[in-house]
Amino acid sequence: DNTLNGIILGASDYNRLESNTANLNNFGIFLDSSSLFNVVSENTANHNDIDGIHGEGCDYNEFINNICNNNDGDGIYIVGCDHTLVSGNTAFNNSLAGINLISEVNMTLLNNNANNNKENGIELFNIDQSVVEGNNAHDNNWDGFRIQNGCRYNIINDNIARYNNISGFYLFSNTDNNLFYENTASYNNEHGIYLE
């Protein structure tokens, strides 16, 4: 219960941040610019004023099996972090998106669960040459998966989107040259898969 951040890595490389609790802070866990080749795993970051986990301008990091629930921003927010693995995380009941990835290349988003969030379950914005596989997004207030603003040359497969308030998968008009296959969209309020 800190007034700023629970845990911050600033320009810090080759660390393993594991099995920590970072609840009731401004940001739960914050990776600053130029923090490279870190592993952030098995942590709990709940009930924070902004994001559970926030990564900004930090490449070659791994975020694995973390729990990021009930945050007032996104569960996991990663912007400008290329060559990053986001795998096996849980992001429930956040005030914005469960998992929000912005402006990255060569991301791997694998086997995450993003349910019951007030906006989208998983949101991709300007993501290129990445893999989105085996993720679940259920019961979100907007879309299960929102893919927008220049997401190109990605592989999106074996994901499940159910019981979302708008669409299971919403692909905006400027998302081009993606390979989209073997995904499941059922029981969503408006569309299963919507290509704008």
Coordinates of N, CA and C in Angstrom, one line a residue:
D1 N 0.8 -1.2 0.0 CA 0.0 0.0 0.0 C 0.9 1.2 0.0
N2 N 1.5 1.5 -1.2 CA 2.4 2.7 -1.3 C 1.7 3.8 -2.1
T3 N 2.2 5.0 -1.9 CA 1.6 6.2 -2.6 C 2.0 6.2 -4.1
L4 N 3.1 5.6 -4.4 CA 3.6 5.6 -5.8 C 3.5 4.2 -6.4
N5 N 4.6 3.6 -6.7 CA 4.6 2.2 -7.3 C 4.9 1.1 -6.3
G6 N 4.4 0.0 -6.5 CA 4.8 -1.2 -5.7 C 6.2 -1.6 -5.9
I7 N 6.5 -1.9 -7.2 CA 7.8 -2.3 -7.6 C 8.1 -1.6 -8.9
I8 N 9.3 -1.1 -9.0 CA 9.7 -0.4 -10.3 C 11.1 -0.9 -10.7
L9 N 11.3 -1.2 -12.0 CA 12.6 -1.5 -12.6 C 12.9 -0.4 -13.5
G10 N 13.9 0.4 -13.2 CA 14.3 1.5 -14.1 C 15.6 1.3 -14.7
A11 N 15.7 1.1 -16.0 CA 17.0 0.9 -16.7 C 17.7 -0.3 -16.1
S12 N 17.0 -1.3 -15.8 CA 17.6 -2.5 -15.0 C 17.4 -3.7 -15.9
D13 N 18.5 -4.5 -16.1 CA 18.5 -5.6 -17.0 C 18.8 -6.9 -16.3
Y14 N 18.3 -8.0 -17.0 CA 18.6 -9.4 -16.6 C 18.2 -9.7 -15.1
N15 N 17.0 -9.2 -14.7 CA 16.5 -9.6 -13.4 C 15.4 -10.5 -13.5
R16 N 15.1 -11.2 -12.4 CA 13.9 -12.1 -12.3 C 13.1 -11.6 -11.1
L17 N 11.9 -11.1 -11.4 CA 11.0 -10.6 -10.4 C 9.9 -11.6 -10.3
E18 N 9.9 -12.3 -9.1 CA 9.0 -13.5 -9.0 C 8.4 -13.6 -7.7
S19 N 7.1 -14.0 -7.7 CA 6.3 -14.3 -6.5 C 6.2 -13.1 -5.5
N20 N 6.0 -11.9 -6.0 CA 5.8 -10.8 -5.2 C 4.4 -10.3 -5.2
T21 N 4.0 -9.6 -4.2 CA 2.6 -9.0 -4.1 C 2.8 -7.5 -4.2
A22 N 2.1 -6.9 -5.2 CA 2.1 -5.4 -5.3 C 0.7 -4.9 -5.5
N23 N 0.0 -4.8 -4.4 CA -1.4 -4.4 -4.4 C -1.5 -3.0 -3.8
L24 N -2.6 -2.3 -4.2 CA -3.0 -1.0 -3.5 C -1.9 0.1 -3.7
N25 N -1.3 0.2 -4.9 CA -0.4 1.2 -5.2 C -0.9 2.1 -6.3
N26 N 0.0 3.0 -6.8 CA -0.4 3.7 -8.0 C -0.3 2.8 -9.2
F27 N 0.9 2.3 -9.6 CA 1.2 1.2 -10.5 C 1.6 0.0 -9.6
G28 N 1.1 -1.2 -9.9 CA 1.6 -2.3 -9.1 C 3.1 -2.6 -9.4
I29 N 3.4 -3.0 -10.7 CA 4.7 -3.3 -11.1 C 5.0 -2.4 -12.4
F30 N 6.1 -1.7 -12.4 CA 6.4 -0.7 -13.4 C 7.8 -1.0 -14.0
L31 N 7.9 -1.3 -15.3 CA 9.2 -1.4 -16.0 C 9.4 -0.2 -16.8
D32 N 10.4 0.5 -16.5 CA 10.7 1.8 -17.2 C 11.5 1.6 -18.5
S33 N 11.7 2.6 -19.2 CA 12.5 2.6 -20.4 C 13.9 1.9 -20.3
S34 N 14.2 1.1 -21.2 CA 15.6 0.5 -21.3 C 15.8 -0.6 -20.2
S35 N 14.7 -1.1 -19.6 CA 14.8 -2.3 -18.8 C 14.7 -3.5 -19.7
L36 N 15.8 -4.2 -19.9 CA 15.8 -5.3 -20.9 C 16.1 -6.7 -20.3
F37 N 15.5 -7.7 -21.0 CA 15.8 -9.1 -20.6 C 15.5 -9.4 -19.2
N38 N 14.3 -8.9 -18.7 CA 13.8 -9.3 -17.4 C 12.7 -10.3 -17.5
V39 N 12.5 -11.1 -16.4 CA 11.4 -12.0 -16.3 C 10.6 -11.6 -15.1
V40 N 9.3 -11.3 -15.4 CA 8.3 -10.9 -14.4 C 7.3 -12.0 -14.3
S41 N 7.4 -12.8 -13.2 CA 6.5 -14.0 -13.2 C 6.0 -14.3 -11.8
E42 N 4.8 -14.9 -11.8 CA 4.1 -15.4 -10.6 C 3.8 -14.3 -9.6
N43 N 3.7 -13.1 -10.1 CA 3.4 -11.9 -9.2 C 1.9 -11.7 -9.1
T44 N 1.5 -11.0 -8.1 CA 0.1 -10.5 -7.9 C 0.1 -9.0 -7.8
A45 N -0.7 -8.4 -8.7 CA -0.8 -6.9 -8.8 C -2.2 -6.5 -8.9
N46 N -2.9 -6.4 -7.8 CA -4.4 -6.2 -7.7 C -4.7 -4.8 -7.1
H47 N -5.8 -4.3 -7.4 CA -6.4 -3.1 -6.7 C -5.5 -1.9 -6.7
N48 N -4.8 -1.7 -7.8 CA -3.9 -0.6 -8.0 C -4.7 0.6 -8.6
D49 N -4.2 1.8 -8.4 CA -4.9 3.0 -8.9 C -4.8 3.2 -10.4
I50 N -3.8 2.6 -11.0 CA -3.7 2.7 -12.5 C -3.6 1.3 -13.0
D51 N -2.4 0.8 -13.4 CA -2.3 -0.5 -14.0 C -1.7 -1.5 -13.0
G52 N -2.1 -2.8 -13.2 CA -1.4 -3.8 -12.4 C 0.0 -4.0 -12.8
I53 N 0.3 -4.2 -14.0 CA 1.7 -4.3 -14.6 C 1.7 -3.3 -15.7
H54 N 2.8 -2.4 -15.7 CA 2.9 -1.4 -16.7 C 4.4 -1.5 -17.3
G55 N 4.5 -1.7 -18.6 CA 5.8 -1.8 -19.2 C 5.9 -0.7 -20.3
E56 N 6.9 0.1 -20.3 CA 7.0 1.2 -21.2 C 8.4 1.3 -21.8
G57 N 8.5 1.1 -23.2 CA 9.8 1.2 -23.8 C 10.9 0.3 -23.4
C58 N 10.5 -0.9 -23.0 CA 11.4 -1.9 -22.5 C 11.3 -3.2 -23.3
D59 N 12.3 -3.6 -24.0 CA 12.3 -4.7 -24.9 C 12.8 -6.0 -24.3
Y60 N 12.5 -7.1 -24.9 CA 13.0 -8.4 -24.6 C 12.7 -8.8 -23.1
N61 N 11.5 -8.5 -22.7 CA 11.0 -8.9 -21.3 C 10.0 -10.0 -21.4
E62 N 9.8 -10.8 -20.4 CA 8.8 -11.8 -20.3 C 7.9 -11.6 -19.1
F63 N 6.6 -11.6 -19.3 CA 5.6 -11.5 -18.3 C 4.8 -12.8 -18.2
I64 N 5.0 -13.6 -17.2 CA 4.5 -14.9 -17.2 C 3.7 -15.2 -15.9
N65 N 2.5 -15.7 -16.0 CA 1.7 -16.3 -14.9 C 1.5 -15.3 -13.8
N66 N 1.3 -14.0 -14.2 CA 0.9 -13.0 -13.2 C -0.6 -12.9 -13.0
I67 N -1.0 -12.4 -11.9 CA -2.4 -12.1 -11.6 C -2.6 -10.6 -11.5
C68 N -3.4 -10.0 -12.3 CA -3.6 -8.6 -12.4 C -5.1 -8.3 -12.4
N69 N -5.7 -8.2 -11.3 CA -7.2 -8.1 -11.2 C -7.6 -6.8 -10.5
N70 N -8.8 -6.3 -10.8 CA -9.4 -5.2 -10.0 C -8.6 -3.9 -10.0
N71 N -7.8 -3.6 -11.0 CA -7.1 -2.4 -11.1 C -7.9 -1.3 -11.8
D72 N -7.6 0.0 -11.4 CA -8.4 1.1 -11.9 C -8.0 1.5 -13.4
G73 N -6.9 1.0 -13.9 CA -6.6 1.1 -15.3 C -6.7 -0.2 -16.0
D74 N -5.6 -0.6 -16.7 CA -5.6 -1.9 -17.3 C -4.9 -2.9 -16.4
G75 N -5.3 -4.2 -16.6 CA -4.6 -5.2 -15.8 C -3.1 -5.3 -16.2
I76 N -2.8 -5.4 -17.5 CA -1.5 -5.4 -18.0 C -1.5 -4.4 -19.2
Y77 N -0.6 -3.4 -19.1 CA -0.4 -2.4 -20.1 C 1.0 -2.3 -20.6
I78 N 1.3 -2.6 -21.9 CA 2.7 -2.7 -22.4 C 2.7 -1.8 -23.7
V79 N 3.6 -0.8 -23.7 CA 3.6 0.1 -24.8 C 5.1 0.2 -25.3
G80 N 5.3 0.1 -26.6 CA 6.6 0.3 -27.1 C 7.7 -0.7 -26.7
C81 N 7.3 -1.9 -26.4 CA 8.2 -3.0 -25.9 C 8.3 -4.1 -26.9
D82 N 9.3 -4.1 -27.7 CA 9.4 -5.1 -28.8 C 10.0 -6.4 -28.2
H83 N 9.7 -7.5 -28.9 CA 10.3 -8.8 -28.6 C 9.9 -9.2 -27.2
T84 N 8.6 -9.2 -26.9 CA 8.1 -9.4 -25.5 C 7.2 -10.6 -25.5
L85 N 7.3 -11.4 -24.4 CA 6.4 -12.5 -24.2 C 5.4 -12.2 -23.1
V86 N 4.1 -12.4 -23.3 CA 3.1 -12.2 -22.3 C 2.3 -13.5 -22.3
S87 N 2.5 -14.3 -21.3 CA 2.0 -15.7 -21.3 C 1.4 -16.1 -20.0
G88 N 0.2 -16.7 -20.0 CA -0.3 -17.4 -18.8 C -0.8 -16.4 -17.7
N89 N -1.1 -15.2 -18.1 CA -1.5 -14.2 -17.1 C -3.0 -14.2 -17.0
T90 N -3.5 -13.7 -15.8 CA -4.9 -13.5 -15.5 C -5.1 -12.0 -15.3
A91 N -6.1 -11.5 -16.0 CA -6.5 -10.1 -15.9 C -8.0 -10.0 -15.9
F92 N -8.6 -9.9 -14.7 CA -10.0 -9.9 -14.5 C -10.5 -8.6 -13.8
N93 N -11.7 -8.1 -14.2 CA -12.3 -7.1 -13.4 C -11.6 -5.8 -13.4
N94 N -10.9 -5.4 -14.4 CA -10.1 -4.2 -14.5 C -11.0 -3.1 -15.1
S95 N -10.8 -1.8 -14.7 CA -11.6 -0.7 -15.1 C -11.4 -0.4 -16.6
L96 N -10.3 -0.7 -17.2 CA -10.1 -0.5 -18.6 C -10.0 -1.9 -19.3
A97 N -9.0 -2.2 -20.0 CA -8.8 -3.5 -20.6 C -8.1 -4.5 -19.7
G98 N -8.3 -5.7 -19.9 CA -7.6 -6.8 -19.2 C -6.1 -6.7 -19.6
I99 N -5.8 -6.8 -20.9 CA -4.4 -6.7 -21.4 C -4.5 -5.7 -22.6
N100 N -3.6 -4.7 -22.5 CA -3.5 -3.7 -23.6 C -2.1 -3.6 -24.1
L101 N -1.9 -3.9 -25.4 CA -0.6 -3.9 -26.0 C -0.6 -2.8 -27.1
I102 N 0.4 -1.9 -27.1 CA 0.4 -0.8 -28.0 C 1.8 -0.7 -28.6
S103 N 1.8 -0.5 -30.0 CA 3.0 -0.1 -30.7 C 4.2 -1.0 -30.5
E104 N 4.0 -2.3 -30.9 CA 5.1 -3.3 -30.7 C 5.3 -4.2 -31.9
V105 N 6.5 -4.8 -32.0 CA 6.8 -5.7 -33.0 C 7.3 -7.0 -32.3
N106 N 7.0 -8.1 -32.9 CA 7.5 -9.4 -32.4 C 7.1 -9.7 -31.0
M107 N 5.8 -9.5 -30.7 CA 5.2 -9.9 -29.4 C 4.7 -11.3 -29.5
T108 N 4.7 -12.0 -28.4 CA 4.0 -13.3 -28.3 C 3.0 -13.2 -27.1
L109 N 1.7 -13.3 -27.4 CA 0.6 -13.2 -26.5 C 0.0 -14.6 -26.4
L110 N 0.3 -15.3 -25.3 CA 0.0 -16.8 -25.3 C -0.7 -17.2 -24.1
N111 N -1.9 -17.8 -24.2 CA -2.6 -18.5 -23.1 C -2.9 -17.6 -21.9
N112 N -3.3 -16.4 -22.2 CA -3.8 -15.5 -21.2 C -5.3 -15.5 -21.0
N113 N -5.8 -15.1 -19.8 CA -7.2 -15.0 -19.6 C -7.5 -13.6 -19.2
A114 N -8.5 -13.0 -20.0 CA -8.9 -11.6 -19.7 C -10.4 -11.5 -19.7
N115 N -11.0 -11.6 -18.5 CA -12.4 -11.7 -18.4 C -13.0 -10.6 -17.5
N116 N -14.2 -10.3 -17.7 CA -15.0 -9.4 -16.9 C -14.4 -8.0 -16.7
N117 N -13.7 -7.5 -17.8 CA -13.2 -6.2 -17.7 C -14.2 -5.2 -18.2
K118 N -14.1 -3.9 -17.8 CA -15.1 -2.9 -18.1 C -15.0 -2.4 -19.5
E119 N -13.8 -2.6 -20.2 CA -13.7 -2.3 -21.6 C -13.4 -3.6 -22.4
N120 N -12.3 -3.7 -23.1 CA -12.0 -4.9 -23.8 C -11.2 -5.9 -23.0
G121 N -11.4 -7.2 -23.4 CA -10.6 -8.2 -22.7 C -9.1 -8.0 -23.1
I122 N -8.8 -8.1 -24.4 CA -7.5 -8.0 -24.9 C -7.5 -7.0 -26.1
E123 N -6.7 -5.9 -26.0 CA -6.7 -4.9 -26.9 C -5.3 -4.8 -27.6
L124 N -5.3 -4.8 -28.9 CA -4.0 -4.7 -29.7 C -4.1 -3.4 -30.5
F125 N -3.1 -2.6 -30.4 CA -3.1 -1.3 -31.1 C -1.7 -1.1 -31.8
N126 N -1.7 -1.1 -33.1 CA -0.4 -1.0 -33.9 C 0.6 -2.0 -33.5
I127 N 0.2 -3.3 -33.5 CA 1.0 -4.4 -33.3 C 1.4 -5.1 -34.6
D128 N 2.7 -5.4 -34.8 CA 3.1 -6.0 -36.1 C 3.9 -7.3 -35.8
Q129 N 3.8 -8.2 -36.8 CA 4.6 -9.4 -36.8 C 4.6 -10.1 -35.5
S130 N 3.5 -10.3 -34.9 CA 3.3 -10.9 -33.6 C 2.4 -12.1 -33.6
V131 N 2.4 -12.9 -32.6 CA 1.6 -14.1 -32.4 C 0.6 -13.9 -31.3
V132 N -0.6 -14.2 -31.5 CA -1.7 -14.1 -30.5 C -2.4 -15.4 -30.5
E133 N -2.1 -16.3 -29.5 CA -2.5 -17.7 -29.6 C -3.0 -18.2 -28.3
G134 N -4.1 -18.9 -28.3 CA -4.6 -19.6 -27.1 C -5.1 -18.8 -26.0
N135 N -5.5 -17.6 -26.3 CA -6.0 -16.7 -25.2 C -7.6 -16.8 -25.1
N136 N -8.0 -16.5 -23.9 CA -9.5 -16.5 -23.6 C -9.9 -15.1 -23.2
A137 N -11.0 -14.6 -23.7 CA -11.6 -13.3 -23.3 C -13.1 -13.4 -23.2
H138 N -13.6 -13.5 -22.0 CA -15.0 -13.8 -21.8 C -15.6 -12.6 -20.9
D139 N -16.9 -12.4 -21.2 CA -17.7 -11.5 -20.3 C -17.1 -10.1 -20.1
N140 N -16.5 -9.6 -21.2 CA -16.1 -8.2 -21.1 C -17.1 -7.2 -21.6
N141 N -17.1 -6.0 -21.1 CA -18.1 -5.0 -21.4 C -18.1 -4.5 -22.8
W142 N -16.9 -4.5 -23.5 CA -16.9 -4.2 -24.9 C -16.6 -5.4 -25.7
D143 N -15.4 -5.5 -26.3 CA -15.1 -6.7 -27.1 C -14.2 -7.7 -26.4
G144 N -14.3 -8.9 -26.8 CA -13.3 -9.9 -26.2 C -11.9 -9.5 -26.7
F145 N -11.7 -9.4 -28.0 CA -10.4 -9.0 -28.6 C -10.7 -7.8 -29.5
R146 N -10.0 -6.7 -29.3 CA -10.1 -5.5 -30.2 C -8.8 -5.3 -30.8
I147 N -8.8 -5.4 -32.2 CA -7.5 -5.4 -33.0 C -7.6 -4.2 -33.9
Q148 N -6.7 -3.2 -33.7 CA -7.0 -1.9 -34.4 C -5.7 -1.1 -34.7
N149 N -5.9 -0.1 -35.5 CA -4.9 0.9 -35.8 C -3.6 0.4 -36.2
G150 N -3.6 -0.2 -37.4 CA -2.3 -0.6 -38.0 C -1.7 -1.9 -37.4
C151 N -2.5 -2.9 -37.0 CA -2.1 -4.2 -36.6 C -1.9 -5.0 -37.9
R152 N -0.6 -5.4 -38.2 CA -0.4 -6.0 -39.5 C 0.6 -7.2 -39.4
Y153 N 0.4 -8.1 -40.2 CA 1.3 -9.3 -40.4 C 1.4 -10.1 -39.1
N154 N 0.2 -10.3 -38.4 CA 0.2 -11.0 -37.2 C -0.5 -12.4 -37.4
I155 N -0.2 -13.3 -36.6 CA -0.9 -14.6 -36.6 C -1.8 -14.7 -35.3
I156 N -3.1 -14.8 -35.6 CA -4.1 -14.8 -34.5 C -4.8 -16.1 -34.6
N157 N -4.6 -17.0 -33.7 CA -5.2 -18.4 -33.8 C -5.5 -19.0 -32.5
D158 N -6.5 -19.9 -32.5 CA -6.9 -20.7 -31.3 C -7.3 -19.9 -30.1
N159 N -7.8 -18.7 -30.3 CA -8.3 -17.9 -29.2 C -9.8 -18.1 -29.1
I160 N -10.3 -17.8 -27.9 CA -11.7 -18.0 -27.6 C -12.3 -16.7 -27.0
A161 N -13.4 -16.3 -27.6 CA -14.1 -15.1 -27.1 C -15.6 -15.4 -26.9
R162 N -16.1 -15.3 -25.7 CA -17.5 -15.7 -25.4 C -18.1 -14.7 -24.5
Y163 N -19.4 -14.5 -24.7 CA -20.2 -13.7 -23.7 C -19.7 -12.3 -23.5
N164 N -19.2 -11.7 -24.6 CA -18.8 -10.3 -24.5 C -19.9 -9.4 -24.9
N165 N -20.0 -8.2 -24.4 CA -21.1 -7.3 -24.6 C -21.3 -6.8 -26.1
I166 N -20.1 -6.7 -26.8 CA -20.2 -6.2 -28.2 C -19.8 -7.4 -29.1
S167 N -18.6 -7.5 -29.4 CA -18.1 -8.5 -30.4 C -17.1 -9.4 -29.7
G168 N -17.0 -10.7 -30.2 CA -16.0 -11.5 -29.7 C -14.6 -11.0 -30.2
F169 N -14.5 -10.8 -31.5 CA -13.3 -10.3 -32.2 C -13.7 -9.1 -33.0
Y170 N -13.1 -7.9 -32.8 CA -13.4 -6.7 -33.6 C -12.1 -6.3 -34.3
L171 N -12.1 -6.4 -35.6 CA -10.9 -6.0 -36.4 C -11.2 -4.8 -37.1
F172 N -10.5 -3.7 -36.8 CA -10.7 -2.4 -37.5 C -10.3 -2.4 -38.9
S173 N -10.7 -1.4 -39.7 CA -10.5 -1.4 -41.1 C -9.0 -1.3 -41.6
N174 N -8.2 -0.8 -40.7 CA -6.8 -0.6 -41.1 C -5.9 -1.7 -40.5
T175 N -6.5 -2.9 -40.2 CA -5.7 -4.0 -39.8 C -5.6 -5.0 -41.0
D176 N -4.4 -5.0 -41.5 CA -4.1 -5.7 -42.8 C -3.2 -6.9 -42.7
N177 N -3.4 -7.8 -43.6 CA -2.4 -8.9 -43.8 C -2.1 -9.7 -42.5
N178 N -3.2 -10.0 -41.8 CA -3.1 -10.9 -40.6 C -3.6 -12.2 -41.0
L179 N -3.1 -13.3 -40.4 CA -3.5 -14.6 -40.5 C -4.4 -15.0 -39.3
F180 N -5.7 -15.2 -39.6 CA -6.7 -15.3 -38.5 C -7.4 -16.7 -38.7
Y181 N -7.1 -17.6 -37.8 CA -7.7 -18.9 -38.0 C -7.9 -19.7 -36.7
E182 N -8.9 -20.6 -36.8 CA -9.2 -21.5 -35.7 C -9.5 -20.8 -34.4
N183 N -10.1 -19.7 -34.5 CA -10.6 -18.9 -33.3 C -12.1 -19.3 -33.1
T184 N -12.5 -19.1 -31.9 CA -13.9 -19.4 -31.5 C -14.6 -18.1 -30.9
A185 N -15.7 -17.8 -31.5 CA -16.5 -16.6 -31.0 C -17.9 -17.1 -30.8
S186 N -18.4 -17.1 -29.6 CA -19.8 -17.6 -29.4 C -20.4 -16.8 -28.2
Y187 N -21.8 -16.7 -28.3 CA -22.6 -16.1 -27.3 C -22.2 -14.7 -27.0
N188 N -21.7 -13.9 -28.0 CA -21.4 -12.5 -27.8 C -22.7 -11.7 -28.1
N189 N -22.9 -10.6 -27.5 CA -24.1 -9.8 -27.6 C -24.4 -9.3 -29.0
E190 N -23.4 -8.9 -29.8 CA -23.7 -8.4 -31.1 C -23.0 -9.3 -32.2
H191 N -21.7 -9.3 -32.3 CA -21.1 -10.0 -33.4 C -20.1 -11.1 -32.8
G192 N -20.0 -12.1 -33.5 CA -18.9 -13.1 -33.2 C -17.6 -12.5 -33.6
I193 N -17.4 -12.4 -35.0 CA -16.2 -11.8 -35.6 C -16.7 -10.6 -36.5
Y194 N -16.2 -9.4 -36.2 CA -16.6 -8.3 -37.0 C -15.3 -7.7 -37.7
L195 N -15.3 -7.6 -39.0 CA -14.3 -7.0 -39.8 C -14.8 -5.7 -40.3
E196 N -14.2 -4.6 -39.9 CA -14.8 -3.3 -40.3 C -14.3 -2.9 -41.7

